[in-house]
């Protein structure tokens, strides 16, 4: 078999292809080494964990072996990433270039057919991302009865205009909608799909995408879709076709993604949305009012269904009001619900009765397409009933249950000024451990499984100097994911961090432990240091927080001082979407961006626009977060050390992610400032420093 390293060598085919495209190719031994390791794992159908530092070129390092498996052996490889940006990069740039290069190179074993046709890459999206032309026509005919207001109808007209020009029918090409909920009326849905009976079957965007997926052999999807498929496979069904190998990029967060998809959740918004689609009593709109029944149907059948919708709405209001009160009582424990039946559950019987009535209407519907619509609504009502019962009775073993209530001023995602009606309440559960599930459904023998990221290991170990310690770097990940047999490899970044990055620890800060992290004196001290260190670089700074409460408090305290320095302040949760904030940040070199959560990872700002990353505190998970609490309790029950086995490794990996925002290319330079003295005063502080790229010195501010 052709070795991937032969394709990636200096002066090789890929170097020539990049040169022809106007891009230089830099020889990186780390990339060639990773490619060889991935090729070996796929050939042996074994498991591999690869930490590849920023700049390694890991996408080429796994794509080349994956493409070779598709071309030479007719195998199917799934590549799953966490971010849309990386999926677009793979599909628009990396895969086409490698495909052309590999097939043009004349690989042995490809004789007898056109090698360009051997590779069939497909970007796989969930069904709800595609427009249903039949449902769009239905919604258009019934819009006056279905849609509650003029903005909703205008949104439908926007979708109609786009439907005439779109080539893929994918939501990603539609653009922002004034009323996003209208999409639910027109999206492709398995529950109401008419299959070959559909008059639009030949033109169906989803069916076309499905055929492409079934014919494809290099499938690119996101983590959410991959783990949704994995959870369905545990129940005997699937979204993806069978595959030979899986490569999970940006794999540092897959434990949480897997937990979400193997768990359950229920929100008032989800219930209210379904019931509102059926009937909105205040506006006199809704699907049931458009329904035409056959002559044999009993009088009052629709009226009976409308009554059941009203009863379900009452049941939902009662149950979620009780859950909101429960959330307030459980606030001290992070919302964890320790016992089953903590609230009454009128929702399950109400939704089950509604589902039965909708099934009855389905049999009486005069129009065939209405029968399929009713089938979908009935199925959705039944799922809500089942979820409510499972969550209230706590019937899923090995799971932790919690309730959360988010007020308008606590919800950063929507931004200030977003329309809200009372608190958002969510009842949810997740498995405390996903390792047994992943061990059974992902890491079972027979497939090549590769997990890669710039941050997978909890320490930086030179395998040549300490071969006996190399595997310990991945011990936490292996235990959490259930892949104890996986090999682990680390490849350093080719960047010169000792020259490019300065690490500053401001030990004059008070410790943020406990209540001190939120009291006014601490916020004032934090704000003083932020302004001081931002002034040093004249902006161009990310300030990373572990909570939105601290972020907003610090932003308020810094706002006037930054304004006086003419440094624009951008605040996550107050200034639009993440992409919008990043666009504004890149456009003004003096900007200062306060971020939490998603800004610690998956953000790529190259060049001098970002020259200062300030980490407000070490990123330990809040101990009262229900899932964190349950994981720590389980380790303690087993006689382990919860802090050393769980809290510290997670914080170290997230710290590496935050640190990694600074240096994104060989020419980037700047400083990382840590405003948490525990990095140098606590015994565990050295674990954070040891996890960083080699050669970085700690510059300490002590007075």
XYZ file of C-alpha atoms in Angstrom:
703
model
C 0.000 0.000 0.000
C 1.205 3.538 -0.749
C 2.477 5.150 2.453
C 0.829 8.458 3.405
C 4.278 9.842 4.258
C 5.247 9.519 0.578
C 2.431 11.894 -0.324
C 3.316 14.347 2.461
C 7.067 14.481 1.976
C 8.842 17.705 0.907
C 8.640 18.061 -2.852
C 5.976 15.346 -2.990
C 2.618 15.412 -4.770
C 0.782 17.380 -2.086
C 3.571 19.953 -1.888
C 3.379 20.342 -5.671
C -0.417 20.661 -5.607
C -0.294 23.326 -2.901
C 2.409 25.225 -4.785
C 0.260 25.153 -7.915
C -2.595 26.597 -5.873
C -0.365 29.399 -4.600
C 0.121 27.931 -1.115
C 3.497 26.921 0.249
C 3.992 23.512 1.823
C 6.048 23.296 4.994
C 7.593 19.942 5.803
C 6.430 18.825 9.243
C 7.730 15.553 10.674
C 4.818 15.602 13.139
C 2.327 15.505 10.284
C 4.067 12.595 8.556
C 4.329 10.716 11.856
C 0.645 11.207 12.614
C -0.351 10.133 9.091
C 1.651 6.918 9.456
C 0.038 6.203 12.855
C -3.477 6.833 11.530
C -2.815 4.619 8.493
C -1.652 1.829 10.780
C -4.726 2.137 13.032
C -7.084 1.983 10.044
C -5.239 -0.950 8.519
C -5.261 -2.871 11.816
C -8.790 -1.665 12.701
C -7.454 -0.595 16.065
C -8.028 2.416 18.338
C -5.774 5.471 18.412
C -5.730 8.708 20.414
C -3.635 11.465 18.835
C -2.878 14.807 20.393
C -1.485 16.971 17.593
C -0.402 20.477 18.533
C -1.614 23.545 16.668
C 0.097 23.797 13.293
C 0.715 20.072 12.931
C -1.621 19.877 9.949
C -3.696 17.107 11.452
C -6.536 17.325 8.918
C -4.180 16.264 6.102
C -2.588 13.715 8.444
C -5.853 11.821 8.862
C -7.473 12.614 5.503
C -4.666 11.116 3.428
C -4.894 7.669 5.107
C -8.710 7.874 5.049
C -8.767 8.637 1.320
C -6.350 5.782 0.656
C -8.653 3.340 2.481
C -11.571 4.528 0.336
C -9.635 4.354 -2.919
C -7.631 1.182 -2.473
C -9.983 -0.971 -0.431
C -13.465 0.369 -1.120
C -14.022 1.077 2.566
C -16.229 3.769 4.088
C -14.787 6.290 6.538
C -16.762 8.702 8.724
C -15.039 11.940 9.750
C -16.870 13.845 12.497
C -15.939 17.340 13.672
C -17.395 19.655 16.264
C -17.429 22.918 14.335
C -19.096 23.921 11.078
C -15.947 25.874 10.155
C -13.826 22.718 10.102
C -16.456 20.741 8.162
C -16.548 23.486 5.537
C -12.747 23.568 5.372
C -12.570 19.811 4.874
C -15.245 19.692 2.183
C -14.407 22.907 0.312
C -10.611 22.863 0.430
C -8.812 19.883 1.944
C -10.697 16.916 0.498
C -10.892 18.245 -3.095
C -7.174 19.067 -3.161
C -6.146 15.700 -1.703
C -8.589 13.860 -3.948
C -7.140 15.440 -7.104
C -3.591 14.926 -5.920
C -3.914 11.309 -4.839
C -5.788 10.171 -7.953
C -3.466 12.077 -10.306
C -0.443 10.489 -8.674
C -1.354 7.069 -10.130
C -1.686 4.873 -7.077
C -1.068 1.179 -7.564
C -4.259 -0.870 -7.377
C -6.480 1.702 -9.042
C -6.294 0.264 -12.535
C -9.548 -0.792 -14.156
C -11.668 2.221 -13.265
C -11.433 5.974 -13.174
C -9.736 6.698 -9.836
C -11.436 10.088 -9.679
C -14.746 8.251 -9.258
C -13.475 6.003 -6.499
C -13.691 8.689 -3.827
C -17.176 9.984 -3.094
C -17.034 12.576 -0.299
C -20.359 13.711 1.183
C -21.201 16.320 3.809
C -23.892 14.641 5.906
C -26.499 16.761 7.704
C -29.500 15.867 9.816
C -32.835 15.536 8.061
C -34.266 18.653 9.679
C -31.720 20.734 7.745
C -33.523 20.076 4.448
C -36.576 21.714 2.910
C -39.607 19.591 2.085
C -41.144 20.966 -1.102
C -44.422 19.171 -0.416
C -44.704 20.649 3.080
C -43.780 24.078 1.742
C -46.668 23.877 -0.718
C -48.979 22.746 2.090
C -47.896 25.597 4.358
C -48.322 28.088 1.505
C -51.894 26.963 0.833
C -52.841 27.087 4.498
C -50.703 30.024 5.639
C -53.607 32.232 6.740
C -54.778 29.505 9.134
C -51.355 28.154 10.098
C -49.261 31.249 10.745
C -50.116 33.654 13.545
C -48.873 37.000 12.184
C -47.530 38.948 9.232
C -43.823 38.438 10.127
C -44.376 34.669 10.104
C -46.017 34.845 6.682
C -43.208 37.080 5.427
C -40.730 34.457 6.641
C -42.643 31.824 4.683
C -42.422 34.018 1.572
C -38.676 34.334 2.119
C -38.411 30.534 2.166
C -40.569 30.304 -0.967
C -38.310 32.722 -2.859
C -35.226 30.779 -1.794
C -36.826 27.469 -2.789
C -36.870 28.572 -6.436
C -33.097 29.111 -6.507
C -31.540 26.708 -4.016
C -29.695 23.715 -5.411
C -29.389 21.722 -2.202
C -32.407 22.810 -0.117
C -30.183 23.033 2.933
C -30.923 25.426 5.792
C -27.277 26.534 5.745
C -27.835 28.323 2.420
C -31.076 30.021 3.435
C -29.808 32.830 5.632
C -31.344 34.251 8.838
C -35.116 34.083 9.302
C -37.191 36.666 11.168
C -39.398 33.857 12.519
C -37.197 30.726 12.723
C -40.121 28.640 14.029
C -41.693 28.752 10.548
C -38.989 26.338 9.379
C -40.693 23.615 11.423
C -43.666 23.861 9.048
C -41.568 23.173 5.939
C -38.599 21.054 6.981
C -38.173 17.431 5.966
C -39.429 15.134 8.706
C -39.237 11.359 8.914
C -42.559 11.237 10.736
C -44.576 12.723 7.878
C -42.490 11.576 4.917
C -44.687 10.092 2.165
C -41.766 8.297 0.540
C -42.388 7.250 -3.049
C -46.006 8.454 -2.744
C -44.872 12.048 -2.374
C -45.572 14.109 -5.496
C -42.200 15.808 -4.976
C -40.275 12.577 -4.375
C -38.060 12.932 -7.447
C -37.160 16.517 -6.519
C -36.832 15.891 -2.767
C -33.686 17.523 -1.397
C -33.400 15.134 1.531
C -33.882 12.001 -0.573
C -31.206 13.230 -2.944
C -28.871 13.865 -0.018
C -29.723 10.456 1.394
C -28.827 8.740 -1.886
C -25.547 10.627 -1.987
C -24.799 9.527 1.566
C -25.580 5.877 0.796
C -23.290 6.043 -2.238
C -20.564 8.021 -0.445
C -17.475 6.510 1.096
C -15.975 9.538 2.870
C -18.737 10.952 5.060
C -18.163 14.224 6.917
C -20.624 15.118 9.678
C -20.739 16.876 13.024
C -20.400 15.302 16.465
C -24.082 15.801 17.243
C -25.212 13.771 14.241
C -22.608 11.081 14.834
C -23.590 10.534 18.453
C -27.294 10.776 17.640
C -26.641 7.915 15.217
C -24.697 6.023 17.879
C -27.548 6.399 20.394
C -30.026 5.140 17.774
C -27.775 2.173 16.965
C -28.053 1.188 20.610
C -31.802 0.866 19.913
C -31.342 -1.063 16.666
C -31.785 1.761 14.126
C -29.373 4.199 12.486
C -29.009 7.503 10.662
C -25.686 6.762 8.968
C -24.975 3.805 6.705
C -22.601 1.148 8.000
C -18.978 2.257 8.016
C -15.533 0.712 8.432
C -13.692 3.487 10.252
C -14.373 6.607 12.332
C -12.139 9.642 12.751
C -13.322 12.086 15.422
C -11.580 15.436 15.137
C -11.890 18.108 17.857
C -12.431 15.093 20.098
C -11.713 16.732 23.455
C -15.430 17.375 24.053
C -17.036 14.152 22.910
C -17.782 12.859 26.416
C -20.240 15.706 26.969
C -21.758 15.313 23.485
C -22.208 11.590 24.059
C -23.768 12.219 27.492
C -26.304 14.571 25.950
C -27.358 12.130 23.243
C -27.581 9.118 25.550
C -29.660 11.184 27.996
C -33.050 12.896 27.740
C -34.401 16.382 28.265
C -37.701 18.213 28.207
C -38.365 21.941 27.965
C -41.513 24.006 28.147
C -40.532 25.569 24.832
C -40.480 22.196 23.082
C -43.900 21.242 24.434
C -45.404 24.654 23.762
C -44.035 24.710 20.232
C -45.691 21.416 19.301
C -49.014 22.378 20.855
C -48.836 25.806 19.198
C -48.364 24.171 15.805
C -51.591 22.290 16.402
C -53.618 25.190 17.802
C -53.040 28.732 19.070
C -56.283 29.614 20.833
C -55.520 33.336 21.251
C -54.830 33.891 17.572
C -57.256 31.336 16.188
C -54.493 29.679 14.161
C -53.011 26.226 13.924
C -52.884 23.056 11.885
C -56.015 21.440 13.350
C -58.154 24.333 12.113
C -57.093 23.565 8.541
C -57.957 19.871 8.743
C -60.670 18.472 6.494
C -62.143 15.109 7.499
C -63.986 12.514 5.479
C -67.766 12.280 5.542
C -67.704 9.156 7.711
C -65.917 10.876 10.577
C -67.862 11.652 13.692
C -69.074 15.150 14.377
C -66.874 17.119 16.704
C -63.721 15.056 16.072
C -61.589 18.164 15.496
C -63.273 19.998 18.369
C -62.359 17.085 20.633
C -58.743 17.302 19.519
C -58.721 21.056 20.167
C -59.997 20.394 23.668
C -57.204 17.894 24.259
C -54.621 20.424 23.044
C -56.016 22.933 25.555
C -55.829 20.318 28.319
C -52.244 19.473 27.362
C -51.373 23.180 27.466
C -52.857 23.423 30.971
C -50.938 20.310 32.040
C -47.700 21.749 30.656
C -48.223 25.065 32.470
C -48.893 23.250 35.735
C -45.944 20.881 35.428
C -43.392 23.499 34.378
C -44.565 25.904 37.080
C -43.954 23.108 39.599
C -40.544 22.469 38.011
C -39.641 26.177 38.258
C -40.450 26.078 41.983
C -38.436 22.873 42.312
C -35.490 24.540 40.566
C -35.555 27.352 43.128
C -35.621 24.841 45.999
C -32.778 22.830 44.467
C -30.655 25.867 43.609
C -28.166 25.177 46.396
C -27.423 21.746 44.896
C -27.166 23.029 41.341
C -30.677 21.854 40.493
C -30.001 18.164 41.043
C -33.191 16.186 41.651
C -32.177 13.398 44.047
C -35.436 11.442 44.160
C -38.066 10.391 41.616
C -41.572 11.875 41.509
C -40.397 15.221 42.899
C -43.264 16.852 40.967
C -46.615 15.675 39.689
C -46.720 14.668 36.038
C -50.022 15.610 34.413
C -48.241 16.029 31.069
C -47.702 12.366 30.211
C -51.378 11.303 30.326
C -52.448 14.502 28.548
C -49.950 14.025 25.717
C -50.701 10.329 25.368
C -54.422 11.036 25.076
C -53.677 13.729 22.498
C -51.438 11.340 20.541
C -54.244 8.763 20.418
C -56.741 11.360 19.220
C -54.346 12.536 16.482
C -53.954 8.948 15.333
C -57.734 8.699 15.167
C -57.926 11.864 13.100
C -55.302 10.419 10.827
C -57.674 7.632 9.858
C -60.469 10.135 9.211
C -58.475 12.724 7.255
C -59.794 13.374 3.748
C -56.384 14.287 2.281
C -53.525 11.797 2.198
C -50.869 14.394 3.003
C -52.843 15.355 6.128
C -52.652 11.743 7.259
C -48.865 11.938 7.152
C -48.831 15.277 8.989
C -51.034 13.854 11.739
C -48.837 10.790 11.996
C -45.838 13.040 12.687
C -47.663 15.169 15.262
C -48.927 12.054 17.052
C -45.410 10.588 17.184
C -43.974 13.815 18.596
C -46.679 13.994 21.266
C -45.984 10.364 22.236
C -42.232 11.034 22.555
C -42.890 14.020 24.821
C -45.143 11.827 26.964
C -42.448 9.149 27.230
C -39.688 11.679 28.006
C -41.759 13.314 30.742
C -42.480 9.954 32.344
C -38.853 8.773 32.180
C -37.562 12.032 33.654
C -40.096 12.344 36.469
C -39.908 8.670 37.498
C -36.115 8.607 36.929
C -36.370 5.315 35.108
C -33.055 5.460 33.231
C -30.449 3.616 35.320
C -27.026 5.109 35.966
C -28.211 8.646 35.204
C -28.229 11.904 37.113
C -31.347 14.086 36.949
C -31.575 17.846 37.261
C -33.861 20.809 36.686
C -32.725 24.242 35.593
C -34.562 27.532 35.307
C -32.965 30.359 33.314
C -34.291 33.885 33.667
C -34.078 36.403 30.832
C -31.185 38.339 32.401
C -29.246 35.127 33.021
C -29.441 33.809 29.485
C -26.384 34.933 27.513
C -27.322 33.057 24.373
C -30.295 35.205 23.539
C -28.632 38.500 24.343
C -30.147 41.456 26.104
C -33.419 42.657 24.736
C -34.406 39.247 23.377
C -38.151 38.596 23.730
C -38.804 36.316 26.668
C -41.838 35.243 28.675
C -40.818 34.155 32.157
C -38.100 31.637 32.981
C -36.998 28.855 30.681
C -37.343 25.550 32.501
C -35.592 22.342 31.525
C -35.782 18.890 33.104
C -32.948 16.638 31.987
C -30.888 13.568 32.703
C -27.598 12.153 31.438
C -25.614 8.998 32.165
C -23.036 9.617 34.875
C -20.605 7.485 32.893
C -20.652 7.159 29.122
C -17.629 4.846 29.126
C -19.668 1.590 29.233
C -21.930 2.845 26.433
C -19.052 3.986 24.225
C -17.091 0.838 24.953
C -20.006 -1.194 23.664
C -21.215 0.931 20.767
C -18.157 2.898 19.584
C -15.016 1.077 20.645
C -16.180 -2.449 19.877
C -13.624 -4.444 17.843
C -13.781 -4.441 14.064
C -13.464 -0.751 13.206
C -10.568 1.652 13.015
C -11.276 4.420 15.554
C -9.130 7.568 15.653
C -9.682 10.431 18.092
C -7.633 13.572 17.590
C -7.408 17.114 18.917
C -4.821 19.660 19.951
C -5.904 18.995 23.553
C -6.466 15.391 24.596
C -3.680 14.672 27.086
C -3.270 16.039 30.587
C 0.505 16.394 30.417
C 3.227 16.894 27.850
C 5.577 13.883 27.777
C 8.526 13.226 25.502
C 8.146 9.538 24.544
C 11.847 9.251 23.756
C 12.876 10.467 27.191
C 10.045 8.843 29.166
C 8.513 6.016 27.085
C 7.134 4.407 30.233
C 5.058 7.535 31.017
C 3.740 8.256 27.528
C 0.474 6.348 27.985
C -0.295 8.061 31.315
C -0.859 11.329 29.477
C -4.134 9.895 28.135
C -5.215 8.049 31.283
C -8.080 10.422 32.088
C -9.503 10.351 28.565
C -9.292 6.563 28.356
C -11.123 6.108 31.646
C -13.860 8.579 30.735
C -14.462 7.178 27.240
C -13.950 3.470 27.872
C -11.092 3.006 25.409
C -8.441 1.516 27.657
C -6.921 -0.497 24.796
C -6.338 2.549 22.579
C -2.800 3.604 21.777
C -1.910 7.196 22.640
C 0.486 9.455 20.737
C 1.494 13.083 21.191
C 2.934 15.236 18.424
C 4.325 18.622 19.417
C 3.351 21.763 17.588
C 5.984 22.912 15.077
C 5.616 26.450 16.443
C 8.359 27.960 18.604
C 6.293 28.730 21.680
C 9.329 29.727 23.746
C 9.901 32.577 21.274
C 6.331 33.332 20.220
C 4.433 33.232 23.524
C 4.958 34.808 26.934
C 3.173 33.307 29.964
C 2.490 35.797 32.745
C 1.016 34.819 36.109
C -0.269 37.720 38.181
C 0.156 36.428 41.730
C -0.977 39.742 43.208
C -4.581 38.713 42.561
C -6.637 37.364 45.478
C -7.620 33.707 45.167
C -10.966 33.251 43.410
C -11.900 30.170 45.460
C -15.351 29.978 46.982
C -17.509 33.068 47.415
C -14.506 35.352 46.848
C -14.843 34.695 43.126
C -18.071 36.680 42.940
C -17.798 39.340 45.675
C -17.377 43.008 44.734
C -13.824 43.286 46.105
C -12.658 40.376 43.956
C -14.393 41.720 40.834
C -12.782 45.132 41.406
C -9.322 43.563 41.754
C -9.941 41.419 38.673
C -11.063 44.411 36.645
C -8.010 46.457 37.664
C -5.689 43.673 36.432
C -7.630 43.160 33.198
C -7.377 46.862 32.320
C -3.679 46.923 33.213
C -2.773 43.946 31.040
C -5.020 45.018 28.161
C -3.396 48.447 28.156
C 0.024 46.806 27.778
C -0.914 45.388 24.355
C -3.263 48.252 23.413
C -6.158 45.846 23.064
C -6.184 42.862 20.736
C -7.247 40.762 23.718
C -9.490 37.880 24.629
C -10.499 37.774 28.297
C -11.762 34.290 29.130
C -14.137 33.584 32.021
C -15.575 30.394 33.492
C -18.994 31.887 34.273
C -21.237 34.494 32.712
C -21.938 36.016 36.141
C -18.263 36.936 36.567
C -18.004 37.955 32.900
C -20.882 40.433 33.107
C -19.718 41.812 36.474
C -16.188 42.377 35.165
C -17.472 43.865 31.905
C -19.561 46.390 33.817
C -16.572 47.269 36.023
C -14.185 47.646 33.062
C -16.473 49.384 30.572
C -15.755 53.021 31.443
C -12.008 52.524 31.840
C -11.695 50.706 28.524
C -13.795 53.385 26.842
C -11.459 56.089 28.184
C -8.555 54.170 26.621
C -10.499 53.960 23.344
C -10.455 50.165 23.451
C -13.806 48.825 22.138
C -15.379 46.273 24.494
C -17.200 43.265 23.025
C -19.151 41.093 25.459
C -20.447 37.617 24.724
C -24.163 37.523 25.476
C -24.611 41.236 24.873
C -23.393 41.797 21.352
C -24.890 39.177 19.050
C -23.695 35.764 17.968
C -20.186 34.399 18.421
C -19.447 34.767 14.713
C -20.652 38.389 14.755
C -18.434 39.204 17.748
C -15.432 37.579 16.077
C -16.040 39.554 12.896
C -16.080 42.802 14.866
C -13.013 41.753 16.854
C -10.985 41.021 13.720
C -12.050 44.310 12.139
C -10.619 46.488 14.950
C -7.093 45.726 16.213
C -7.752 47.528 19.511
C -10.813 45.462 20.482
C -11.160 43.616 23.785
C -13.512 40.633 23.812
C -14.911 39.152 27.026
C -15.937 35.532 26.412
C -16.892 32.354 28.211
C -17.805 28.800 27.261
C -17.374 28.557 23.485
C -14.566 31.133 23.276
C -12.192 28.786 25.092
C -12.120 26.492 22.050
C -12.782 26.344 18.321
C -11.921 30.021 17.761
C -9.175 30.802 15.247
C -7.898 34.397 15.083
C -4.566 34.581 13.285
C -2.132 37.469 13.100
C -1.786 40.542 15.267
C -5.535 40.949 15.812
C -5.194 38.622 18.825
C -2.016 39.229 20.794
C -3.206 38.917 24.359
C -5.210 36.132 26.038
C -6.218 36.763 29.644
C -7.500 33.809 31.681
C -9.508 35.144 34.613
C -9.364 31.943 36.659
C -8.368 28.322 36.278
C -11.238 26.570 34.467
C -12.481 24.068 37.030
C -16.044 22.869 36.473
C -18.467 24.235 39.098
C -18.677 21.423 41.689
C -22.431 21.876 42.104
C -23.148 21.196 38.421
C -25.310 18.051 38.686
C -23.378 15.931 36.195
C -20.033 17.019 37.665
C -21.317 16.354 41.179
C -22.535 12.888 40.225
C -19.227 11.993 38.571
C -17.275 13.129 41.634
C -19.606 11.199 43.948
C -19.148 8.023 41.929
C -15.351 8.284 42.065
C -15.531 8.837 45.821
C -17.799 5.805 46.248
C -15.204 3.708 44.450
C -12.481 4.883 46.810
C -10.811 7.212 44.316
C -9.693 10.829 44.527
C -12.348 12.948 42.756
C -10.153 16.009 42.453
C -7.105 14.263 40.997
C -9.058 11.841 38.806
C -11.728 14.175 37.460
C -11.658 17.866 38.412
C -7.979 18.548 37.766
C -7.627 16.667 34.432
C -10.717 18.399 33.002
C -9.462 21.800 34.092
C -6.011 21.142 32.615
C -7.429 20.214 29.215
C -9.668 23.266 29.138
C -6.747 25.455 30.229
C -4.770 24.126 27.263
C -7.668 25.040 24.996
C -7.743 28.609 26.305
C -3.972 28.966 26.041
C -4.148 27.632 22.484
C -6.228 30.605 21.289
C -3.086 32.778 21.158
C -0.691 31.117 18.719
C -2.424 30.001 15.523
C 0.436 30.361 13.017
C 4.237 30.395 12.870
C 4.276 34.212 12.826
C 1.855 34.893 15.694
C 3.271 36.367 18.896
C 1.733 37.544 22.138
C 1.120 36.961 25.817
C -1.101 34.738 27.916
C -1.926 36.256 31.301
C -3.320 34.110 34.114
C -5.093 36.094 36.842
C -5.335 33.136 39.203
C -2.477 32.849 41.719
C -3.235 29.168 42.302
C -1.188 28.406 39.181
C 1.936 29.072 41.283
C 0.697 28.812 44.891
C -1.218 25.523 44.786
C 0.567 22.171 44.598
C -1.538 21.165 41.633
C -0.635 24.347 39.733
C 2.351 22.744 38.044
C -0.009 20.257 36.326
C -1.295 23.164 34.224
C 2.178 24.370 33.309
C 3.448 20.860 32.502
C 0.593 20.403 30.046
C 1.709 23.376 27.933
C 4.076 23.141 24.949
C 7.705 22.746 26.018
C 9.970 25.735 26.432
C 7.448 28.188 27.891
C 8.773 30.041 30.925
C 6.507 31.417 33.664
C 6.932 35.160 34.258
C 5.656 35.924 37.744
C 4.198 39.236 38.934
C 4.478 39.256 42.728
C 4.152 42.925 43.637
